[in-house]
mmCIF file of C-alpha atoms in Angstrom:
data_model
loop_
_atom_site.group_PDB
_atom_site.id
_atom_site.type_symbol
_atom_site.label_atom_id
_atom_site.label_comp_id
_atom_site.label_asym_id
_atom_site.label_seq_id
_atom_site.Cartn_x
_atom_site.Cartn_y
_atom_site.Cartn_z
ATOM 1 C CA MET A 1 17.642 35.422 -12.108
ATOM 2 C CA ALA A 2 16.048 32.446 -12.294
ATOM 3 C CA LYS A 3 19.181 30.026 -12.377
ATOM 4 C CA LYS A 4 20.347 31.666 -10.024
ATOM 5 C CA SER A 5 17.815 30.863 -7.601
ATOM 6 C CA LYS A 6 17.336 27.206 -8.646
ATOM 7 C CA LYS A 7 21.323 26.749 -7.860
ATOM 8 C CA ASN A 8 21.079 28.262 -4.634
ATOM 9 C CA ALA A 9 18.095 25.724 -3.693
ATOM 10 C CA GLY A 10 20.049 23.103 -5.188
ATOM 11 C CA ASP A 11 22.549 23.914 -3.049
ATOM 12 C CA ASN A 12 20.823 23.988 -0.277
ATOM 13 C CA ILE A 13 18.918 21.030 -0.260
ATOM 14 C CA ASN A 14 22.862 19.347 -0.906
ATOM 15 C CA ALA A 15 23.795 20.882 2.346
ATOM 16 C CA LYS A 16 20.887 19.559 4.354
ATOM 17 C CA LEU A 17 21.664 16.010 2.962
ATOM 18 C CA GLN A 18 24.951 16.294 3.994
ATOM 19 C CA LEU A 19 24.165 17.233 7.453
ATOM 20 C CA VAL A 20 21.701 14.025 7.408
ATOM 21 C CA MET A 21 24.147 11.657 6.268
ATOM 22 C CA LYS A 22 26.307 12.803 9.037
ATOM 23 C CA SER A 23 24.274 13.315 12.330
ATOM 24 C CA GLY A 24 20.569 11.517 10.757
ATOM 25 C CA LYS A 25 19.175 7.704 10.034
ATOM 26 C CA TYR A 26 18.349 7.061 6.457
ATOM 27 C CA GLN A 27 17.689 4.578 4.128
ATOM 28 C CA PHE A 28 18.323 4.215 0.075
ATOM 29 C CA GLY A 29 16.362 2.309 -2.848
ATOM 30 C CA ARG A 30 12.709 1.510 -3.618
ATOM 31 C CA LYS A 31 12.607 -1.359 -1.501
ATOM 32 C CA SER A 32 13.704 0.311 2.092
ATOM 33 C CA CYS A 33 11.761 3.684 1.218
ATOM 34 C CA LEU A 34 8.611 1.670 0.976
ATOM 35 C CA LYS A 35 8.858 -0.392 4.191
ATOM 36 C CA ALA A 36 9.749 2.860 5.840
ATOM 37 C CA LEU A 37 6.552 4.428 4.599
ATOM 38 C CA ARG A 38 4.782 1.346 5.755
ATOM 39 C CA THR A 39 5.760 1.401 8.832
ATOM 40 C CA GLY A 40 5.314 4.947 9.551
ATOM 41 C CA LYS A 41 8.982 6.152 10.000
ATOM 42 C CA GLY A 42 9.722 7.983 7.261
ATOM 43 C CA LYS A 43 10.269 11.797 7.744
ATOM 44 C CA LEU A 44 11.152 12.963 3.890
ATOM 45 C CA VAL A 45 11.355 10.881 0.738
ATOM 46 C CA VAL A 46 14.094 12.492 -1.439
ATOM 47 C CA VAL A 47 13.470 10.890 -5.529
ATOM 48 C CA SER A 48 16.105 12.114 -8.462
ATOM 49 C CA SER A 49 14.295 12.906 -11.333
ATOM 50 C CA ASN A 50 15.064 9.591 -13.602
ATOM 51 C CA CYS A 51 13.294 8.000 -11.293
ATOM 52 C CA PRO A 52 11.056 5.343 -13.237
ATOM 53 C CA PRO A 53 7.951 6.442 -13.208
ATOM 54 C CA ILE A 54 5.866 3.859 -11.959
ATOM 55 C CA GLN A 55 8.367 3.265 -8.992
ATOM 56 C CA ARG A 56 8.283 7.130 -8.211
ATOM 57 C CA SER A 57 4.491 7.277 -8.114
ATOM 58 C CA VAL A 58 4.171 3.824 -6.067
ATOM 59 C CA ILE A 59 6.129 6.460 -3.713
ATOM 60 C CA GLU A 60 4.649 8.988 -3.685
ATOM 61 C CA TYR A 61 1.371 7.089 -3.137
ATOM 62 C CA TYR A 62 2.315 5.455 -0.309
ATOM 63 C CA ALA A 63 4.042 8.885 1.182
ATOM 64 C CA MET A 64 0.953 10.163 0.644
ATOM 65 C CA LEU A 65 -1.069 7.557 2.432
ATOM 66 C CA SER A 66 1.426 7.542 5.390
ATOM 67 C CA LYS A 67 1.372 11.823 5.236
ATOM 68 C CA CYS A 68 5.444 11.705 4.474
ATOM 69 C CA GLY A 69 7.036 14.698 2.179
ATOM 70 C CA VAL A 70 8.018 13.964 -1.133
ATOM 71 C CA HIS A 71 10.991 15.856 -2.655
ATOM 72 C CA ASP A 72 11.614 15.926 -6.082
ATOM 73 C CA TYR A 73 16.024 16.129 -6.140
ATOM 74 C CA HIS A 74 16.581 18.331 -9.201
ATOM 75 C CA GLY A 75 19.114 16.061 -10.296
ATOM 76 C CA ASP A 76 19.650 12.347 -11.410
ATOM 77 C CA ASN A 77 20.488 9.371 -9.645
ATOM 78 C CA ASN A 78 24.217 9.865 -10.163
ATOM 79 C CA ASP A 79 23.770 13.544 -8.364
ATOM 80 C CA LEU A 80 21.707 11.999 -5.873
ATOM 81 C CA GLY A 81 24.415 9.616 -4.990
ATOM 82 C CA THR A 82 27.235 12.499 -5.160
ATOM 83 C CA ALA A 83 25.284 14.574 -3.225
ATOM 84 C CA CYS A 84 24.686 11.877 -0.505
ATOM 85 C CA GLY A 85 28.645 11.130 -0.856
ATOM 86 C CA LYS A 86 28.107 7.778 -1.663
ATOM 87 C CA LEU A 87 29.861 6.051 -4.669
ATOM 88 C CA PHE A 88 26.590 4.436 -6.194
ATOM 89 C CA ARG A 89 23.407 5.689 -7.730
ATOM 90 C CA ILE A 90 20.640 6.601 -5.626
ATOM 91 C CA SER A 91 17.206 6.942 -7.378
ATOM 92 C CA CYS A 92 15.588 7.565 -3.739
ATOM 93 C CA LEU A 93 15.937 7.702 -0.374
ATOM 94 C CA ILE A 94 14.175 8.066 2.702
ATOM 95 C CA ILE A 95 15.256 9.795 6.019
ATOM 96 C CA THR A 96 14.038 8.291 9.147
ATOM 97 C CA ASP A 97 15.873 10.543 11.444
ATOM 98 C CA VAL A 98 16.696 14.016 10.434
ATOM 99 C CA GLY A 99 19.267 14.573 13.402
ATOM 100 C CA ASP A 100 20.630 17.915 13.288
ATOM 101 C CA SER A 101 19.589 18.947 10.325
ATOM 102 C CA ASP A 102 16.543 21.613 9.325
ATOM 103 C CA ILE A 103 15.556 19.225 5.834
ATOM 104 C CA ILE A 104 11.896 18.763 6.483
ATOM 105 C CA LYS A 105 11.442 22.389 8.239
ATOM 106 C CA THR A 106 12.688 23.970 4.195
ATOM 107 C CA ASN A 107 10.343 21.450 2.844
ATOM 108 C CA GLU A 108 7.065 22.744 4.215
ATOM 109 C CA MET B 1 4.271 9.528 9.795
ATOM 110 C CA GLY B 2 1.813 7.464 9.544
ATOM 111 C CA LYS B 3 1.229 3.666 10.004
ATOM 112 C CA PHE B 4 -1.608 3.038 6.892
ATOM 113 C CA MET B 5 -1.995 -0.927 7.121
ATOM 114 C CA LYS B 6 -4.406 -1.205 9.491
ATOM 115 C CA PRO B 7 -7.759 -3.379 9.396
ATOM 116 C CA GLU B 8 -10.579 -2.222 7.010
ATOM 117 C CA LYS B 9 -7.844 -0.910 4.866
ATOM 118 C CA VAL B 10 -8.951 -1.991 0.975
ATOM 119 C CA VAL B 11 -5.829 -3.213 -0.676
ATOM 120 C CA LEU B 12 -4.928 -4.822 -4.021
ATOM 121 C CA VAL B 13 -3.043 -7.827 -4.472
ATOM 122 C CA LEU B 14 0.133 -8.026 -6.508
ATOM 123 C CA GLY B 15 1.150 -11.512 -6.654
ATOM 124 C CA GLY B 16 -0.051 -15.234 -6.608
ATOM 125 C CA CYS B 17 -3.603 -16.456 -7.943
ATOM 126 C CA TYR B 18 -5.678 -13.696 -6.569
ATOM 127 C CA SER B 19 -3.066 -10.865 -8.352
ATOM 128 C CA GLY B 20 -5.256 -7.728 -9.658
ATOM 129 C CA CYS B 21 -8.034 -8.732 -6.878
ATOM 130 C CA LYS B 22 -9.191 -6.168 -4.326
ATOM 131 C CA ALA B 23 -9.127 -6.802 -0.156
ATOM 132 C CA VAL B 24 -10.123 -6.016 2.765
ATOM 133 C CA ILE B 25 -7.350 -6.014 5.487
ATOM 134 C CA VAL B 26 -8.573 -8.158 8.475
ATOM 135 C CA LYS B 27 -5.768 -7.826 10.680
ATOM 136 C CA ASN B 28 -2.021 -6.946 9.801
ATOM 137 C CA THR B 29 1.095 -8.039 11.959
ATOM 138 C CA ASP B 30 3.582 -5.781 11.332
ATOM 139 C CA ASP B 31 6.517 -7.512 12.940
ATOM 140 C CA GLY B 32 6.259 -10.687 11.846
ATOM 141 C CA THR B 33 5.654 -13.789 14.080
ATOM 142 C CA SER B 34 7.639 -16.760 14.349
ATOM 143 C CA ASP B 35 6.066 -18.788 11.785
ATOM 144 C CA GLY B 36 6.958 -15.604 9.471
ATOM 145 C CA THR B 37 9.385 -12.833 10.034
ATOM 146 C CA TYR B 38 8.474 -10.109 8.012
ATOM 147 C CA SER B 39 5.406 -8.096 8.311
ATOM 148 C CA HIS B 40 2.326 -9.618 6.733
ATOM 149 C CA ALA B 41 -1.453 -9.191 6.502
ATOM 150 C CA LEU B 42 -4.567 -11.397 6.972
ATOM 151 C CA VAL B 43 -6.893 -10.099 4.156
ATOM 152 C CA ALA B 44 -10.044 -11.545 2.717
ATOM 153 C CA GLY B 45 -10.653 -10.348 -0.885
ATOM 154 C CA ILE B 46 -12.805 -10.609 -3.951
ATOM 155 C CA ASP B 47 -12.073 -13.405 -6.100
ATOM 156 C CA ARG B 48 -15.068 -13.040 -8.592
ATOM 157 C CA TYR B 49 -16.676 -9.661 -8.654
ATOM 158 C CA PRO B 50 -20.297 -9.386 -8.962
ATOM 159 C CA ARG B 51 -21.153 -9.120 -12.548
ATOM 160 C CA LYS B 52 -22.810 -5.394 -13.909
ATOM 161 C CA VAL B 53 -26.546 -5.559 -13.215
ATOM 162 C CA THR B 54 -28.444 -2.400 -15.079
ATOM 163 C CA VAL B 55 -32.307 -1.364 -14.506
ATOM 164 C CA ALA B 56 -33.795 -3.414 -17.222
ATOM 165 C CA MET B 57 -32.860 -6.811 -15.475
ATOM 166 C CA GLY B 58 -35.441 -8.327 -13.087
ATOM 167 C CA LYS B 59 -35.244 -9.573 -9.492
ATOM 168 C CA LYS B 60 -33.602 -13.232 -10.256
ATOM 169 C CA LYS B 61 -31.264 -12.008 -12.616
ATOM 170 C CA THR B 62 -29.877 -9.079 -10.523
ATOM 171 C CA ALA B 63 -29.766 -11.734 -7.955
ATOM 172 C CA LYS B 64 -27.807 -14.262 -10.047
ATOM 173 C CA ARG B 65 -25.102 -11.184 -10.900
ATOM 174 C CA SER B 66 -24.476 -10.139 -7.633
ATOM 175 C CA LYS B 67 -22.937 -13.170 -6.424
ATOM 176 C CA ILE B 68 -19.655 -12.733 -4.731
ATOM 177 C CA LYS B 69 -16.942 -15.646 -4.725
ATOM 178 C CA SER B 70 -14.753 -14.167 -1.827
ATOM 179 C CA PHE B 71 -11.205 -15.553 -0.669
ATOM 180 C CA VAL B 72 -8.903 -15.391 2.760
ATOM 181 C CA LYS B 73 -5.246 -15.717 2.961
ATOM 182 C CA ILE B 74 -2.400 -14.393 4.476
ATOM 183 C CA TYR B 75 -0.040 -11.705 2.384
ATOM 184 C CA ASN B 76 3.067 -10.587 2.716
ATOM 185 C CA TYR B 77 3.170 -6.433 2.806
ATOM 186 C CA ASN B 78 5.417 -6.543 -0.104
ATOM 187 C CA HIS B 79 2.820 -8.093 -2.339
ATOM 188 C CA LEU B 80 -0.145 -5.537 -1.254
ATOM 189 C CA MET B 81 -0.477 -2.261 -2.735
ATOM 190 C CA PRO B 82 -2.387 -0.567 -0.307
ATOM 191 C CA THR B 83 -5.258 2.207 -1.190
ATOM 192 C CA ARG B 84 -6.397 5.683 -0.438
ATOM 193 C CA TYR B 85 -10.181 3.568 0.339
ATOM 194 C CA SER B 86 -11.191 1.563 3.054
ATOM 195 C CA MET B 87 -14.111 -0.443 3.942
ATOM 196 C CA ASP B 88 -15.478 -0.828 7.770
ATOM 197 C CA ILE B 89 -17.249 -4.393 6.779
ATOM 198 C CA PRO B 90 -17.727 -6.154 10.337
ATOM 199 C CA LEU B 91 -16.112 -9.566 9.731
ATOM 200 C CA GLU B 92 -16.097 -12.089 12.482
ATOM 201 C CA LYS B 93 -12.365 -11.895 14.057
ATOM 202 C CA THR B 94 -13.303 -15.206 15.650
ATOM 203 C CA VAL B 95 -14.106 -16.793 12.049
ATOM 204 C CA ILE B 96 -11.678 -15.666 10.043
ATOM 205 C CA ASN B 97 -8.333 -15.660 11.885
ATOM 206 C CA LYS B 98 -4.663 -17.198 11.111
ATOM 207 C CA ASP B 99 -5.810 -20.390 12.148
ATOM 208 C CA VAL B 100 -8.119 -20.891 9.584
ATOM 209 C CA PHE B 101 -5.151 -22.338 7.573
ATOM 210 C CA ARG B 102 -4.849 -25.550 9.167
ATOM 211 C CA ASP B 103 -8.303 -26.701 8.604
ATOM 212 C CA PRO B 104 -9.815 -26.969 5.177
ATOM 213 C CA ALA B 105 -13.270 -26.642 6.746
ATOM 214 C CA HIS B 106 -12.604 -23.726 8.701
ATOM 215 C CA LYS B 107 -11.366 -21.917 5.736
ATOM 216 C CA HIS B 108 -14.113 -22.652 3.924
ATOM 217 C CA ARG B 109 -16.368 -21.253 6.779
ATOM 218 C CA ALA B 110 -14.163 -18.026 6.814
ATOM 219 C CA GLN B 111 -14.273 -17.463 3.044
ATOM 220 C CA ARG B 112 -18.015 -17.967 3.311
ATOM 221 C CA GLU B 113 -18.612 -15.270 6.284
ATOM 222 C CA ALA B 114 -16.792 -12.993 4.365
ATOM 223 C CA LYS B 115 -18.794 -13.857 0.784
ATOM 224 C CA VAL B 116 -22.585 -12.938 3.271
ATOM 225 C CA LYS B 117 -20.268 -10.144 4.273
ATOM 226 C CA PHE B 118 -19.427 -8.270 1.111
ATOM 227 C CA GLU B 119 -22.583 -9.405 -0.926
ATOM 228 C CA GLU B 120 -24.427 -7.537 1.963
ATOM 229 C CA ARG B 121 -22.158 -4.433 1.267
ATOM 230 C CA TYR B 122 -22.564 -4.661 -1.891
ATOM 231 C CA ASN B 123 -25.786 -4.771 -2.110
ATOM 232 C CA THR B 124 -26.834 -1.575 -0.113
ATOM 233 C CA GLY B 125 -24.764 0.107 -2.828
ATOM 234 C CA LYS B 126 -22.031 1.845 -0.946
ATOM 235 C CA LYS B 127 -17.831 1.850 -1.552
ATOM 236 C CA LYS B 128 -18.651 0.545 -5.084
ATOM 237 C CA TRP B 129 -15.029 1.200 -6.034
ATOM 238 C CA SER B 130 -14.169 -2.014 -3.908
ATOM 239 C CA PHE B 131 -16.688 -3.929 -5.467
ATOM 240 C CA GLN B 132 -15.735 -3.154 -9.140
ATOM 241 C CA LYS B 133 -13.018 -5.295 -11.431
ATOM 242 C CA LEU B 134 -9.627 -3.453 -11.496
ATOM 243 C CA TRP B 135 -9.242 -3.073 -15.194
ATOM 244 C CA PHE B 136 -5.508 -2.970 -16.280
#
């Protein structure tokens, strides 16, 4: 039962990510994430499960300071890349403009 | 959803000869200038922290051990680590500003001003974390 609900939640976030890729603005990568967080433009940070711990801590701290949400993606960077429809790995991504998606509301 | 690189924020310096030192943002430039098209901040920091002082020490010894050596520098945001702490220290903007770096005399004056203000704040006993050496 628990597994099923997890799968549902996973599908939800994937669908929402796809919508953001289509209609919103986003940045990939640690450098861009931190830059966006510093300027206060970040709305949600999505971090993969195998993101290096120091990198993850830094991003979470910056997000705490800028009051931005952090979503821990339940897959590794390969899965996150696939979820975003890209052919490369993504460890951390930041959504700066949500577009049509309601990804932030569901995260809260 | 908020900018946090603002004046009075305590930051850690990550690179250069002052790496590991705590500093306070005096002025931040988010969009860069013609000199440097990157976001940077003018910080005033503590180069040499005051030494540990105990109750058993006399006044003279305490005074000697409470000295602070300061620095004033411009850093790229990438080389600063912001913290959740802030220190509202009344640093004179006329003395500590970007033009200070062209003239060594001005720079020394700015460092002197920072030193005096830091020591003042340290002696009140508030904001202790900012005056403690970061152990790493």
